[in-house]
DNA sequence: AGTACCGTGTGAACCTTTTCACAAGCGACC
DNA sequence: GGTCGCTTGTGAAAAGGTTCACACGGTACT
């Protein structure tokens, strides 16, 4: 079996979301075409994505909504609970805790850490913020599967190292920096600055491509 | 000139970040190789990315840090101010307001809206939260360039429509849903649920690929 | 049971992005 | 001023992802 493309996995998440909605609306069957429409992509893409994992549809009919949702649930590993350690109890951390689909899809934040003494001891949701120095000790008890880094830029790599040492196999990083982790640890980074800058680039395209200075390349000094 | 790949633009953001750091450290020149190392990619990628926009380096020497940073700054459109409307003053919205690099890179949030009456009138940062119904009126005065959607799932599309009507050319969406906007409006979506599910998938791969049921394809009823 | 219609699953074609590999430019040193 | 070592910029090759297009399987209706 070929390695599954990251883009395929992300679309699977979207299909899952659509299927939840369709199921709530009472739909029993859905065609790749309708599924695609709701995501703004092509039906061939949907069928190809699903085909990497099996044959879930019926020709001439489409996909059974409940069945397909369960299959994707299994594929994405949402049929189990993941113990998540959250590091950083600021706005982003708090946002995540109250995020729909977070607890709901099996991501269970079982501990929250922060470095700031003014935050340690505070309640967020059902949890009490602990000092980040306790990470290793708590991990020994709770065996976290994943860690979320919602700290400042400065401590991000350090926290990542601590999480890896604590045995997590996946990290979701909100700090705007490239983190280095061992190959056996999965890393996803959400960088709002990059997203904004990508928008900024798109909006700037209106003024036309970079005018190339006629003469020699660039640089200009550096002495 | 070929269309620039989204992935190239995102890497440009990262290069920019590295260059800021290197400049702060006092480095004057940097080779594509060193730049690549700090991002965990190959030097050919760096050179190719930059080559889409011009020739900024000097053979045998590398890139002038200050110069290259300025070029990328220009390319990404960070040399100007963008007026941003923030809709949704919850955790994510607030997080964005206090985000480093947000105001710093020229993204100026000039108004904050929310639907919740308990939030309207409150201060966040330097701004007072206004009712979302005032969006059109405020937009007429302030001419927003971009909008950020940090609302609940339910109102996201509605807010997107309102932002488009208000004349924004770019939208950053944090709601976990596919939004539909006209082609002339750039859209970027940050979906934390997708990121988590992608991690979940990666961690689940350990248990091996989906065991295919020997018999017929799937479905199982649907009557 | 035959015909008409529909929609999946998938090899092949196509397109995009990344990586390779090397000619050519540049500074340093003799 | 010639040689050496280093690094860019870029065509060409490779890899990766998406779209096409159609054979095949299935339902519905007569």
XYZ file of C-alpha atoms (C1' of nucleotides) in Angstrom:
506
model
C 0.000 0.000 0.000
C 1.302 3.417 -0.996
C 1.915 6.053 1.611
C -1.180 8.167 2.092
C -0.791 11.810 1.150
C -1.239 14.371 3.874
C -3.760 16.159 1.677
C -5.854 13.006 1.457
C -5.948 12.711 5.235
C -7.047 16.307 5.603
C -9.841 15.789 3.113
C -10.924 12.722 5.043
C -11.476 14.998 8.026
C -13.656 17.194 5.884
C -15.645 14.257 4.535
C -16.190 13.146 8.086
C -17.592 16.549 8.969
C -19.937 16.503 5.976
C -21.107 13.007 6.809
C -21.934 14.066 10.353
C -24.050 16.860 8.950
C -25.758 14.703 6.356
C -26.482 12.091 8.965
C -28.015 14.739 11.213
C -30.131 15.889 8.287
C -31.379 12.328 7.948
C -29.637 11.471 4.666
C -28.991 7.743 4.299
C -26.988 7.659 1.097
C -24.627 10.123 -0.518
C -22.854 10.056 -3.864
C -19.252 11.069 -4.338
C -20.612 13.879 -6.449
C -22.747 15.399 -3.700
C -20.027 14.899 -1.135
C -17.586 16.658 -3.424
C -19.953 19.527 -4.044
C -20.212 20.276 -0.354
C -16.449 20.538 -0.146
C -15.943 22.379 -3.394
C -13.834 19.649 -4.997
C -14.305 16.998 -7.692
C -16.053 13.677 -7.249
C -13.059 11.813 -8.662
C -11.002 13.206 -5.817
C -13.442 11.857 -3.267
C -13.521 8.419 -4.826
C -9.746 8.300 -5.178
C -9.229 9.331 -1.563
C -11.570 6.654 -0.316
C -10.156 4.028 -2.640
C -6.851 4.131 -0.780
C -8.603 2.524 2.160
C -11.142 0.213 0.591
C -14.372 0.040 -1.364
C -17.048 1.599 0.724
C -19.639 2.483 -1.898
C -22.156 0.660 -4.034
C -22.137 1.229 -7.752
C -25.192 2.926 -9.032
C -26.108 4.000 -5.520
C -23.440 5.857 -3.623
C -22.182 5.547 -0.061
C -24.116 4.593 3.008
C -23.713 7.652 5.202
C -23.556 5.926 8.571
C -21.274 3.216 7.315
C -18.853 5.553 5.585
C -18.707 7.831 8.586
C -17.757 4.875 10.747
C -15.104 3.752 8.310
C -13.509 7.207 8.244
C -13.810 7.414 11.988
C -11.810 4.237 12.197
C -9.290 5.316 9.566
C -8.600 8.607 11.319
C -8.308 6.895 14.657
C -11.241 8.762 16.137
C -12.734 5.595 17.556
C -10.514 5.813 20.581
C -9.513 8.344 23.208
C -6.248 10.240 22.950
C -4.737 11.631 26.099
C -3.490 15.119 25.376
C -1.204 17.337 27.404
C -1.701 21.043 26.839
C 1.263 23.284 27.489
C 0.449 26.971 27.636
C -2.740 28.177 29.251
C -3.008 31.468 27.409
C -5.665 32.415 24.913
C -4.893 29.764 22.356
C -4.651 27.051 24.939
C -7.929 28.089 26.466
C -9.520 28.325 23.044
C -8.542 24.756 22.344
C -9.983 23.535 25.591
C -13.338 24.995 24.715
C -13.138 23.927 21.096
C -16.007 21.893 19.753
C -14.862 18.619 18.286
C -11.864 18.576 20.550
C -13.209 16.647 23.488
C -16.027 15.491 21.265
C -13.809 13.576 18.836
C -11.882 11.754 21.504
C -9.122 14.244 22.220
C -9.110 14.379 25.960
C -6.956 17.040 27.546
C -5.969 15.434 30.801
C -3.487 18.019 32.035
C -2.633 21.671 31.471
C 0.770 23.187 32.117
C 2.152 26.690 32.122
C 5.341 28.394 33.170
C 3.754 31.589 34.419
C 3.305 31.389 38.225
C 0.265 33.649 38.005
C -1.479 31.014 35.898
C -0.362 27.949 37.829
C -3.087 26.864 40.233
C -5.863 28.510 38.222
C -8.724 26.440 36.901
C -9.350 26.143 33.160
C -12.332 24.008 32.366
C -12.163 21.043 34.719
C -8.423 21.189 35.135
C -5.971 23.006 37.326
C -2.949 24.520 35.627
C 0.267 22.908 36.832
C 3.792 24.174 36.606
C 5.496 22.964 33.468
C 8.282 21.459 35.531
C 5.791 18.783 36.625
C 5.339 17.565 33.054
C 7.622 14.556 33.374
C 6.100 13.481 36.673
C 2.522 13.796 35.453
C 3.377 12.046 32.202
C 4.610 9.067 34.178
C 1.109 8.702 35.611
C -1.002 9.647 32.630
C 0.920 8.398 29.571
C 0.026 11.206 27.193
C -0.414 10.321 23.532
C -0.058 13.857 22.227
C 1.049 17.278 23.321
C -0.181 20.697 22.287
C 2.281 23.570 22.388
C 0.506 26.856 22.912
C 3.364 28.723 24.499
C 5.479 31.643 23.429
C 8.021 31.324 20.668
C 10.913 31.339 23.076
C 10.087 28.169 24.975
C 8.526 26.163 22.148
C 11.507 23.948 21.296
C 12.226 23.333 24.943
C 8.625 22.285 25.537
C 8.750 20.069 22.464
C 11.820 18.319 23.843
C 10.096 17.872 27.177
C 7.014 16.405 25.498
C 9.125 14.008 23.465
C 10.958 12.977 26.605
C 7.562 12.461 28.226
C 6.787 9.946 25.512
C 4.199 11.666 23.333
C 3.993 10.409 19.759
C 2.379 13.502 18.283
C 2.689 17.252 18.763
C 0.427 20.055 17.643
C 2.402 23.275 17.649
C 0.984 26.774 17.622
C 4.272 28.581 18.069
C 5.504 30.252 14.893
C 8.704 28.292 14.590
C 10.039 25.185 12.957
C 10.439 22.599 15.685
C 12.781 19.674 15.509
C 11.513 16.360 16.821
C 12.623 12.754 16.305
C 11.244 10.972 13.256
C 8.931 8.768 15.286
C 7.043 11.797 16.600
C 4.405 13.312 14.313
C 4.364 17.095 14.202
C 1.781 19.499 12.867
C 2.236 23.230 13.083
C -0.464 25.857 12.932
C 1.104 29.197 12.232
C -1.316 32.088 12.074
C 1.380 34.467 10.925
C 2.077 32.291 7.897
C -1.606 32.238 7.023
C -1.880 35.984 7.270
C 1.239 36.493 5.225
C -0.089 34.134 2.606
C -3.204 36.298 2.421
C -1.082 39.381 2.276
C 0.829 37.884 -0.647
C -2.383 37.020 -2.471
C -3.697 40.540 -2.020
C -0.404 42.051 -3.116
C -0.385 40.130 -6.374
C -2.771 42.757 -7.697
C 0.113 45.191 -8.013
C 1.803 42.824 -10.438
C 4.874 40.665 -10.121
C 8.113 41.992 -8.727
C 9.578 44.463 -11.159
C 12.992 43.114 -11.906
C 15.728 45.687 -11.685
C 17.266 45.744 -15.169
C 20.933 45.685 -14.180
C 22.749 43.036 -12.202
C 21.071 40.598 -9.848
C 20.501 41.969 -6.417
C 22.467 42.094 -3.252
C 23.954 45.560 -3.384
C 26.730 45.460 -0.857
C 27.212 43.165 2.041
C 30.762 44.364 1.782
C 5.644 34.344 -15.081
C 4.227 31.114 -13.696
C 1.733 31.140 -10.903
C 3.473 30.860 -7.565
C 2.691 27.748 -5.551
C 1.038 28.209 -2.201
C 3.737 26.072 -0.626
C 6.394 28.428 -1.947
C 4.637 31.399 -0.363
C 4.419 29.649 2.981
C 8.118 28.859 2.888
C 8.833 32.485 2.094
C 7.174 33.351 5.403
C 9.494 30.937 7.129
C 12.557 32.309 5.397
C 11.498 35.747 6.505
C 11.335 34.576 10.096
C 14.768 32.991 9.883
C 16.227 36.111 8.317
C 14.839 38.236 11.147
C 16.557 35.950 13.604
C 19.831 35.842 11.729
C 19.802 39.600 11.404
C 19.224 39.926 15.147
C 22.159 37.579 15.726
C 24.292 39.909 13.629
C 24.730 37.645 10.605
C 25.361 39.566 7.393
C 25.353 36.789 4.832
C 23.576 33.455 4.674
C 23.829 30.628 2.179
C 20.844 28.734 0.858
C 22.275 25.755 2.626
C 22.283 27.321 6.086
C 18.864 28.844 5.501
C 17.548 25.443 4.474
C 19.076 23.757 7.492
C 17.231 26.041 9.862
C 13.962 25.090 8.211
C 14.717 21.422 7.795
C 14.490 21.476 3.991
C 16.942 21.303 1.082
C 19.004 24.164 -0.241
C 17.741 23.553 -3.771
C 14.240 24.263 -2.515
C 15.313 27.567 -1.070
C 17.069 28.647 -4.234
C 14.188 27.538 -6.435
C 11.658 29.389 -4.294
C 13.658 32.579 -4.439
C 14.355 32.213 -8.144
C 10.659 32.692 -8.907
C 11.028 36.287 -7.799
C 14.500 37.249 -8.896
C 18.190 36.740 -8.277
C 18.936 37.907 -4.818
C 22.146 36.087 -4.028
C 25.801 36.290 -5.003
C 27.508 33.196 -6.273
C 30.223 31.890 -4.048
C 28.933 34.079 -1.246
C 25.268 33.618 -0.414
C 22.517 36.103 0.325
C 22.806 39.437 2.019
C 20.573 38.992 5.052
C 19.199 42.518 5.247
C 18.651 42.764 1.532
C 16.928 39.402 1.198
C 14.696 40.119 4.156
C 13.594 43.339 2.519
C 12.916 41.619 -0.767
C 10.758 38.971 0.897
C 9.072 41.662 2.919
C 8.123 43.326 -0.320
C 7.097 40.094 -2.037
C 4.803 39.104 0.817
C 3.305 42.565 0.956
C 4.489 43.183 4.492
C 5.811 46.611 3.621
C 2.371 48.117 4.027
C -0.423 48.164 6.587
C -3.467 45.940 6.180
C -6.680 46.958 7.873
C -8.226 43.893 9.419
C -11.722 43.363 10.783
C -11.970 40.720 13.471
C -15.303 39.005 13.888
C -15.645 36.964 17.042
C -14.150 38.172 20.293
C -13.847 34.792 21.969
C -10.637 33.038 22.853
C -9.284 32.692 19.366
C -10.118 36.247 18.456
C -8.464 37.519 21.603
C -5.470 35.274 21.005
C -5.018 36.803 17.583
C -5.168 40.306 18.936
C -2.340 39.589 21.309
C -0.389 37.582 18.755
C 3.156 38.649 18.132
C 3.799 39.356 14.502
C 0.209 40.262 13.969
C 0.318 43.990 14.603
C 4.077 43.795 14.188
C 3.986 42.722 10.541
C 1.506 45.340 9.473
C -1.767 43.573 10.208
C -3.727 46.216 12.018
C -6.981 45.114 13.569
C -9.057 48.265 13.409
C -12.387 46.869 14.580
C -13.728 43.910 16.531
C -17.228 42.550 16.192
C -19.257 39.970 18.022
C -22.846 38.813 18.117
C -23.002 38.073 21.821
C -24.542 41.080 23.648
C -22.493 40.262 26.733
C -19.324 40.851 24.740
C -20.433 43.928 22.833
C -19.150 47.056 24.547
C -16.252 45.250 26.236
C -12.707 46.364 25.605
C -10.211 43.981 23.979
C -6.814 45.530 23.589
C -7.381 49.098 22.426
C -10.717 48.362 20.822
C -14.320 48.165 21.907
C -16.310 45.189 20.664
C -19.153 46.280 18.413
C -22.256 44.400 17.423
C -21.739 42.465 14.223
C -24.696 44.237 12.640
C -22.531 47.357 12.478
C -20.021 45.657 10.186
C -21.292 47.246 6.980
C -21.455 50.709 8.482
C -17.972 50.537 9.997
C -16.564 49.067 6.796
C -17.811 52.088 4.911
C -15.579 54.258 7.102
C -12.571 52.026 7.517
C -12.273 50.106 4.228
C -11.037 46.805 5.619
C -8.585 44.844 3.517
C -9.115 41.539 5.307
C -11.453 39.877 7.704
C -10.805 37.244 10.341
C -13.609 34.860 11.220
C -13.232 33.584 14.765
C -16.879 32.822 15.392
C -18.825 29.643 15.946
C -19.412 27.189 13.153
C -23.047 28.189 12.788
C -22.515 31.808 11.767
C -19.276 31.428 9.807
C -20.707 31.462 6.271
C -23.011 34.330 7.141
C -20.089 36.349 8.487
C -18.060 35.487 5.403
C -20.839 36.830 3.196
C -21.008 39.990 5.287
C -17.243 40.479 5.035
C -17.338 39.999 1.280
C -20.186 42.482 1.036
C -18.102 44.843 3.146
C -15.416 44.688 0.470
C -12.630 42.656 2.045
C -10.304 40.914 -0.411
C -9.031 38.284 1.975
C -10.483 36.160 4.760
C -8.770 34.123 7.436
C -11.218 31.565 8.763
C -10.919 29.677 12.030
C -14.308 28.009 11.863
C -14.128 24.329 11.002
C -16.109 24.521 7.805
C -15.593 24.964 4.110
C -16.635 28.515 3.276
C -17.733 29.662 -0.128
C -16.505 33.050 -1.286
C -16.235 34.709 -4.702
C -13.097 33.978 -6.701
C -11.673 37.452 -6.187
C -11.565 36.952 -2.423
C -8.621 35.001 -1.026
C -9.508 32.520 1.685
C -7.310 30.665 4.148
C -8.735 28.322 6.713
C -7.116 27.211 9.924
C -8.903 24.174 11.227
C -7.548 22.832 14.486
C -9.784 19.799 14.313
C -8.265 18.801 10.990
C -4.780 19.154 12.426
C -5.621 17.005 15.406
C -7.273 14.398 13.250
C -4.246 14.346 11.002
C -2.129 13.628 14.071
C -4.582 11.000 15.169
C -4.280 9.352 11.759
C -0.492 9.411 11.923
C -0.517 7.818 15.363
C -3.049 5.223 14.266
C -0.921 4.085 11.363
C 1.036 2.035 13.871
C -1.797 -0.440 14.040
C -1.379 -1.182 10.340
C -3.553 -0.348 7.375
C -7.267 -1.020 7.359
C -7.864 -4.726 7.289
C -9.999 -5.249 4.249
C -13.059 -7.347 4.881
C -12.727 -10.312 2.514
C -16.331 -10.379 1.276
C -18.159 -7.700 -0.639
C -17.261 -4.053 -0.556
C -18.994 -2.233 2.203
C -22.250 -0.481 2.709
C -24.273 -3.127 4.495
C -27.826 -2.026 4.086
C -29.074 1.476 3.645
C -32.283 -0.007 2.449
C -35.456 -11.116 -18.155
C -34.371 -7.237 -20.742
C -33.348 -2.341 -21.055
C -32.121 2.103 -19.290
C -29.787 4.594 -16.117
C -26.650 5.680 -12.458
C -22.400 5.921 -9.822
C -18.267 3.494 -8.118
C -13.473 2.117 -8.550
C -9.325 2.652 -11.036
C -5.565 2.623 -14.674
C -3.700 6.132 -17.420
C -2.905 10.865 -18.608
C -1.944 15.077 -17.023
C -0.253 18.652 -14.213
C 2.439 20.479 -10.248
C 6.169 20.447 -7.151
C 10.516 18.806 -5.603
C 15.047 17.205 -6.282
C 19.166 16.673 -9.043
C 23.197 18.156 -11.050
C 26.042 21.339 -13.215
C 27.578 25.621 -15.742
C 28.826 29.966 -14.455
C 30.006 33.741 -11.176
C 32.586 35.395 -7.360
C 36.228 36.106 -3.727
C 40.669 34.669 -1.825
C 45.129 33.541 -2.116
C 49.396 32.816 -4.296
C 46.371 36.997 -13.501
C 45.658 32.140 -12.681
C 43.854 28.598 -9.798
C 40.900 26.900 -6.075
C 36.944 26.468 -3.387
C 32.479 27.885 -2.634
C 27.594 28.997 -3.835
C 24.035 30.609 -6.878
C 20.530 30.008 -10.546
C 18.268 26.878 -13.467
C 17.130 23.423 -17.076
C 16.025 18.588 -16.825
C 14.572 14.494 -14.378
C 11.956 12.495 -10.848
C 8.331 12.225 -7.699
C 3.909 13.252 -6.163
C -0.969 14.495 -6.682
C -5.142 15.375 -9.355
C -8.241 14.729 -13.077
C -10.047 11.973 -16.889
C -12.682 8.558 -18.746
C -14.658 4.229 -18.873
C -15.495 -0.759 -17.666
C -18.133 -2.791 -14.455
C -21.699 -3.628 -11.054
C -25.880 -2.465 -9.324
C -30.998 -0.707 -9.100
C -35.459 0.341 -11.166
C -38.905 -0.195 -14.206
C -41.405 -2.514 -17.710
